[in-house]
Amino acid sequence: MTSPDLEQINAALATVDDPEIRRPITDLGMVDSVDVGDTGHVSVRVLLTVAGCPLKDTITRDVTAAVERVPGVTGVSLDLGVMSGDQRAGLQEQLRGGQAQKEIPFARPGSLTKVLAIASGKGGVGKSSVTVNLAAAMAKQGRRVGIVDADIYGHSVPAMLGIGDARPTQVEDMIMPVPALAASGEISVISIGMLKPRRDQVVAWRGPMLDRALVQMLSDVFWGDLDVLLLDLPPGTGDIAISLGQHLPNAEVIVVTTPQEAAAEVAERAGTMASMMHQRVVGVIENMSYLPCPHCAEAGVDHRLEVFGSGGGARVAATLSARFGYDVPVLAEVPLDLALREGGDSGTPIVEGLPETAAARALSDAATTLTGRGRGLAGMQLGLSPAGRR
Ligand SMILES: Nc1ncnc2c1ncn2[C@@H]1O[C@H](COP(=O)(O)OP(=O)(O)O)[C@@H](O)[C@H]1O
Ligand SMILES: [Mg+2]
Ligand SMILES: [Zn+2]
């Protein structure tokens, strides 16, 4: 019998990512010691970033599984410790890339993260449902996705992703986003609701406070390398649009509306506001577009009940296209589906739970359209020489 090789054990440990930081635990200074006994028993000591880390079970499971797979290993015992203040400060510096000053990584020139802000004129139109389903669809497509839930009135994103009670881990003054596991892939989530000192505390968010909270969620949170960052904005055209315009001028905006006339009108206003802050409106998602008639569906006939009227999405898209002078397409018409609400209530987005439904397909297709257009052109290094100088 061969005794396990230390190098192979270290290689196995390097395959384990810290679930919050999403980088190998070996790179983060979290593996304190590895001892291989004569009989093939391996003892590993792992340092958590903070005591009582909510994800210690995940780390324990992943480390044990990885080491157990190394040939010759007969057993694994894992001892969990906690980083010292110095180690934490070192980690924080490492994560900031040696930068002492906090900054918004997505606003950095050359940032490759596509920033998509989900806006609506009013609440209740499905903005959060759209956000979590786009995120889940993009994660399934292999993108690294983050969500900032900035909706002060609702902050319903965590519950819709099944992490309703989670509080983020803090490493020094850096906040770790909470991982939500999509069917394949992970979504990093920070909600404005997580920043409240106490869950039951009622906070009257006003302009400057909201601005500070938004900046905190963008710059104090360790996001790592994201392909896409989605922001669930509060409904309306208020302070947050101004903050967003200032801090994330490269954000692109998606307007969510229902087919209803009145809802379409307020959605147009939200789109116009975004454009005034120099953000490009990349499309409109019409939600609750129709209810597939249950009787006709049984007979295989496509009969759509237009519960909330019709044409709102197309109208908003046409109005905004005319106003801005560029094409604002309708990205999706999402039908009413009981399963979509149930998915939100149970924490499993419909694109994961029931991907074959018309609602899930509409949202997945919109996700493909949005990411398929590539990352934000503004942040892309094209490597072309200027015209006429080749
Ligand atoms: N297409 C849909 N079919 C059925 N229920 C929906 C649909 N879209 C949203 N809902 C439900 O409507 C309610 C409001 O949606 P939500 O996403 O929270 O809206 P908003 O974020 O705009 O306030 C939620 O209970 C949600 O599950
Ligand atoms: Mg919401
Ligand atoms: Zn019918």
XYZ file of C-alpha atoms and ligand atoms in Angstrom:
419
model
C 0.000 0.000 0.000
C 1.352 3.423 -0.951
C 1.124 6.193 1.551
C -0.515 9.349 0.196
C 1.666 11.957 -1.411
C 1.708 15.383 0.228
C 1.931 17.143 -3.099
C -1.193 15.379 -4.302
C -2.983 16.349 -1.114
C -1.993 19.964 -1.596
C -3.162 19.788 -5.197
C -6.484 18.378 -3.980
C -6.826 21.175 -1.434
C -6.166 23.699 -4.205
C -9.359 22.512 -5.908
C -11.450 23.661 -2.940
C -12.739 27.217 -3.255
C -13.815 29.295 -0.318
C -17.538 29.547 -1.067
C -17.737 33.252 -0.366
C -14.475 34.450 -1.868
C -14.642 31.885 -4.675
C -10.904 31.346 -4.751
C -8.839 28.303 -3.731
C -8.407 28.033 0.029
C -4.709 27.357 -0.572
C -4.316 30.805 -2.155
C -6.093 32.503 0.723
C -3.831 31.247 3.484
C -6.666 29.177 4.896
C -4.770 25.858 4.985
C -2.813 26.027 8.213
C -1.280 22.544 8.285
C -1.439 19.133 6.637
C -0.177 16.004 8.392
C -0.009 12.572 6.830
C 0.019 9.657 9.273
C 1.638 6.252 8.680
C -1.649 4.540 8.043
C -2.725 7.024 5.379
C -4.787 9.123 7.741
C -4.603 12.812 6.865
C -5.149 15.623 9.362
C -5.857 19.034 7.919
C -6.194 22.263 9.829
C -8.155 24.969 8.043
C -8.439 28.546 9.235
C -11.800 30.189 8.755
C -11.851 33.896 8.006
C -14.100 34.543 10.989
C -15.309 32.517 13.928
C -18.719 30.981 13.337
C -18.380 31.343 9.595
C -21.824 30.374 8.266
C -20.214 28.293 5.536
C -17.977 26.141 7.680
C -20.053 23.053 6.907
C -19.576 23.586 3.192
C -15.821 24.012 3.652
C -15.641 20.909 5.862
C -17.537 18.854 3.313
C -15.517 20.079 0.314
C -12.115 19.675 1.993
C -12.929 16.196 3.250
C -14.241 15.088 -0.131
C -11.216 16.478 -1.988
C -8.623 14.859 0.303
C -10.472 11.541 0.445
C -10.074 11.229 -3.324
C -6.256 11.233 -3.132
C -4.861 7.714 -3.626
C -3.701 6.104 -0.411
C -5.793 8.275 1.890
C -7.605 6.097 4.409
C -9.274 8.808 6.428
C -9.466 12.566 6.905
C -9.831 14.566 10.059
C -10.421 18.247 9.811
C -9.703 20.773 12.488
C -11.194 24.234 12.062
C -9.393 27.266 13.421
C -9.859 30.982 12.939
C -7.514 33.480 11.337
C -5.725 35.950 13.569
C -6.286 39.663 13.107
C -2.991 39.917 11.232
C -3.896 37.063 8.923
C -7.268 38.651 8.200
C -5.671 42.010 7.466
C -3.246 40.239 5.122
C -6.113 38.498 3.365
C -8.011 41.725 2.965
C -4.976 43.392 1.443
C -4.465 40.452 -0.873
C -8.093 40.587 -2.033
C -7.854 44.289 -2.693
C -4.841 43.601 -4.893
C -2.511 45.536 -2.631
C -4.734 48.563 -2.893
C -5.282 50.302 0.422
C -8.066 52.523 -0.855
C -11.536 51.179 -1.418
C -12.977 51.746 -4.834
C -15.790 50.476 -7.024
C -14.161 47.785 -9.142
C -16.871 47.907 -11.804
C -16.224 51.584 -12.478
C -12.514 51.002 -13.085
C -11.452 51.617 -16.675
C -11.018 48.269 -18.379
C -13.440 46.476 -16.066
C -14.772 43.440 -17.879
C -17.915 43.092 -15.778
C -21.164 43.798 -17.539
C -23.360 45.834 -15.207
C -27.100 45.493 -15.735
C -29.530 47.515 -13.648
C -33.104 46.235 -13.509
C -35.503 49.160 -13.240
C -39.246 49.608 -13.181
C -41.615 52.491 -12.787
C -43.501 50.884 -9.946
C -43.331 47.949 -7.587
C -45.010 44.614 -8.014
C -44.324 44.253 -11.735
C -41.829 41.421 -11.238
C -38.520 43.270 -11.170
C -36.999 41.009 -8.514
C -38.374 37.865 -10.140
C -36.765 38.945 -13.409
C -33.478 39.747 -11.649
C -33.085 36.390 -9.902
C -34.141 34.408 -12.968
C -31.774 36.272 -15.280
C -29.024 35.656 -12.719
C -29.820 31.963 -12.393
C -30.000 31.550 -16.165
C -26.654 33.306 -16.631
C -25.059 31.195 -13.875
C -26.341 28.078 -15.598
C -24.718 29.339 -18.774
C -21.415 29.391 -16.922
C -21.184 33.089 -16.123
C -19.956 34.367 -12.802
C -22.847 36.444 -11.572
C -23.337 38.895 -8.734
C -26.546 40.543 -7.550
C -26.862 43.795 -5.650
C -30.347 43.961 -4.189
C -30.757 47.701 -3.822
C -34.528 47.745 -3.528
C -35.164 49.506 -0.246
C -38.875 48.799 -0.431
C -38.685 45.117 -1.110
C -35.228 43.556 -0.772
C -36.782 40.239 -1.715
C -33.851 38.830 -3.695
C -32.335 36.707 -0.874
C -35.626 34.918 -0.161
C -36.159 34.287 -3.864
C -32.765 32.548 -3.951
C -33.284 30.554 -0.771
C -30.833 32.537 1.384
C -33.405 34.615 3.198
C -31.827 34.457 6.632
C -28.192 34.661 5.610
C -25.982 37.391 6.976
C -22.757 38.203 5.149
C -19.376 37.359 6.667
C -17.129 40.286 7.346
C -13.336 40.128 7.047
C -11.998 43.271 8.691
C -13.956 45.968 6.880
C -14.539 43.869 3.805
C -17.923 42.172 3.330
C -18.210 38.772 1.674
C -21.234 38.344 -0.587
C -23.526 35.448 0.291
C -23.315 32.576 -2.182
C -26.584 31.242 -3.560
C -26.240 27.963 -5.347
C -27.800 27.840 -8.763
C -28.269 24.404 -10.314
C -24.875 24.725 -11.899
C -22.894 27.742 -10.916
C -23.040 30.184 -8.108
C -24.523 33.605 -7.611
C -22.981 36.077 -5.153
C -25.599 38.161 -3.413
C -25.619 41.280 -1.300
C -28.899 42.821 -0.250
C -29.509 46.203 1.262
C -31.550 44.250 3.823
C -28.328 42.569 5.002
C -26.787 45.918 5.845
C -29.403 46.795 8.391
C -28.023 46.311 11.887
C -31.065 44.308 12.881
C -33.442 42.383 10.718
C -36.567 43.847 12.255
C -35.239 47.362 12.189
C -37.192 49.728 10.033
C -34.924 52.048 8.175
C -36.198 55.086 6.391
C -33.724 55.231 3.549
C -33.303 58.698 2.236
C -31.159 60.000 -0.615
C -27.722 60.326 1.015
C -28.167 57.149 3.070
C -29.231 55.238 0.043
C -26.253 56.571 -1.853
C -23.920 55.446 0.918
C -25.542 52.017 1.032
C -25.162 51.608 -2.726
C -21.501 52.611 -2.618
C -20.943 50.252 0.299
C -22.502 47.352 -1.575
C -20.275 48.090 -4.553
C -16.963 48.914 -2.897
C -16.916 47.257 0.547
C -18.038 43.930 -0.811
C -15.469 41.541 -2.222
C -16.973 40.633 -5.591
C -13.986 38.982 -7.219
C -14.058 38.646 -10.987
C -17.645 38.766 -12.186
C -18.882 38.416 -15.725
C -22.168 40.078 -14.884
C -23.427 42.215 -12.016
C -27.199 42.630 -11.775
C -28.734 45.390 -9.686
C -32.318 45.150 -8.481
C -33.205 48.825 -8.180
C -36.002 50.345 -6.130
C -39.010 51.177 -8.302
C -39.417 54.679 -9.594
C -37.145 57.337 -10.895
C -35.720 58.698 -7.686
C -32.428 59.095 -5.933
C -31.012 55.721 -6.824
C -30.908 56.538 -10.539
C -28.811 59.590 -9.753
C -26.487 57.603 -7.478
C -26.139 54.896 -10.053
C -25.368 57.425 -12.777
C -22.617 58.881 -10.619
C -21.023 55.682 -9.406
C -21.634 53.291 -12.284
C -21.875 55.371 -15.427
C -21.286 52.269 -17.552
C -24.337 50.442 -16.204
C -26.877 49.329 -18.766
C -30.543 49.411 -17.873
C -33.341 46.908 -18.388
C -36.865 48.234 -17.908
C -39.491 45.836 -16.571
C -43.144 46.583 -17.201
C -46.504 44.855 -17.348
C -48.723 45.107 -20.441
C -50.914 47.632 -18.664
C -51.198 51.177 -19.988
C -50.504 52.914 -16.669
C -47.585 50.663 -15.834
C -46.111 51.251 -19.277
C -46.222 54.986 -18.780
C -44.298 54.917 -15.507
C -41.842 52.443 -17.001
C -41.124 54.910 -19.791
C -40.328 57.529 -17.202
C -37.872 55.175 -15.490
C -36.190 54.533 -18.840
C -35.950 58.215 -19.617
C -34.432 58.882 -16.215
C -31.765 56.245 -16.816
C -30.921 57.819 -20.121
C -30.639 61.242 -18.537
C -27.970 59.740 -16.309
C -26.229 58.614 -19.521
C -27.023 54.972 -19.122
C -27.952 52.928 -22.096
C -31.335 51.229 -21.942
C -30.624 47.828 -23.473
C -34.144 46.499 -23.527
C -37.589 46.041 -22.076
C -38.941 42.934 -20.404
C -42.701 42.673 -20.371
C -43.814 40.545 -17.442
C -47.229 39.030 -16.716
C -47.825 39.313 -20.457
C -50.598 36.751 -20.604
C -52.039 33.714 -18.874
C -52.018 30.600 -21.013
C -55.703 29.532 -21.054
C -55.758 26.334 -19.018
C -58.717 24.859 -20.916
C -57.324 25.408 -24.376
C -53.852 24.276 -23.288
C -55.358 20.891 -22.484
C -56.520 20.670 -26.069
C -53.105 21.802 -27.276
C -54.392 25.198 -28.397
C -52.392 28.356 -27.662
C -55.040 30.693 -26.268
C -53.630 33.597 -24.270
C -55.713 35.434 -21.696
C -54.517 39.015 -21.557
C -55.151 39.571 -17.882
C -53.323 42.887 -17.709
C -54.126 44.143 -21.202
C -51.584 44.042 -23.961
C -48.880 45.980 -25.720
C -47.165 47.645 -22.751
C -43.735 46.215 -23.448
C -43.835 47.006 -27.142
C -45.082 50.492 -26.402
C -42.318 51.257 -23.902
C -39.720 49.868 -26.317
C -41.038 51.958 -29.225
C -41.283 55.132 -27.156
C -37.773 54.785 -25.737
C -36.319 53.869 -29.151
C -37.831 57.000 -30.662
C -36.714 59.160 -27.761
C -33.104 57.950 -27.644
C -32.518 57.364 -31.328
C -31.270 53.817 -30.888
C -33.044 50.481 -30.866
C -34.511 49.479 -27.510
C -35.842 45.962 -28.103
C -38.397 43.923 -26.192
C -36.156 41.238 -24.694
C -38.905 38.965 -23.423
C -42.622 38.576 -22.890
C -42.938 36.526 -19.740
C -46.332 34.884 -19.173
C -48.071 34.623 -15.833
C -47.177 31.302 -14.305
C -48.111 30.112 -10.846
C -44.843 28.187 -10.755
C -42.885 31.410 -11.132
C -44.387 32.794 -7.940
C -43.982 29.491 -6.158
C -40.349 29.331 -7.261
C -39.825 32.764 -5.745
C -41.488 31.745 -2.502
C -39.518 28.521 -2.203
C -36.147 29.975 -3.189
C -35.729 28.075 -6.455
C -36.052 30.332 -9.505
C -38.275 28.896 -12.227
C -35.406 28.776 -14.744
C -33.872 26.196 -12.419
C -36.940 24.420 -11.097
C -39.041 24.232 -14.255
C -36.778 25.288 -17.130
C -39.164 23.972 -19.811
C -42.042 26.328 -18.969
C -42.727 29.209 -21.344
C -41.903 31.708 -18.578
C -38.528 30.091 -17.846
C -37.679 29.876 -21.531
C -38.524 33.542 -22.114
C -36.253 34.568 -19.232
C -33.416 32.234 -20.253
C -33.555 33.527 -23.808
C -33.365 37.101 -22.536
C -30.312 36.121 -20.456
C -28.660 34.654 -23.543
C -29.394 37.771 -25.563
C -27.960 39.985 -22.853
C -24.727 38.091 -22.281
C -24.399 37.027 -25.906
C -23.980 40.629 -26.854
C -20.648 40.297 -25.136
C -19.336 42.292 -22.292
C -19.846 46.043 -22.167
C -18.083 47.544 -25.129
C -16.883 50.408 -22.983
C -14.848 48.043 -20.880
C -13.594 45.857 -23.675
C -10.041 45.942 -24.848
C -10.465 45.512 -28.562
C -6.782 45.697 -29.402
C -7.531 47.323 -32.743
C -5.421 50.041 -34.206
C -7.249 53.244 -35.104
C -8.837 53.296 -38.530
C -6.547 54.298 -41.335
C -3.376 53.703 -39.376
C -2.730 50.071 -40.057
N -44.830 36.086 -14.484
C -45.313 35.900 -13.245
N -46.221 34.934 -12.982
C -46.711 34.755 -11.734
N -46.341 35.468 -10.664
C -45.422 36.442 -10.851
C -44.857 36.711 -12.135
N -43.956 37.711 -12.000
C -43.970 38.057 -10.696
N -44.840 37.311 -9.993
C -45.158 37.405 -8.565
O -45.613 38.709 -8.312
C -45.127 39.201 -7.075
C -44.319 40.480 -7.320
O -43.165 40.165 -8.058
P -41.738 40.791 -7.697
O -40.745 40.141 -8.551
O -41.516 40.747 -6.223
O -41.995 42.283 -8.180
P -41.176 43.626 -7.893
O -39.785 43.253 -7.561
O -41.290 44.404 -9.163
O -41.876 44.311 -6.770
C -44.284 38.091 -6.490
O -45.076 37.344 -5.600
C -43.938 37.243 -7.699
O -43.712 35.889 -7.356
Mg -38.725 43.591 -5.795
Zn -59.137 29.263 -23.984
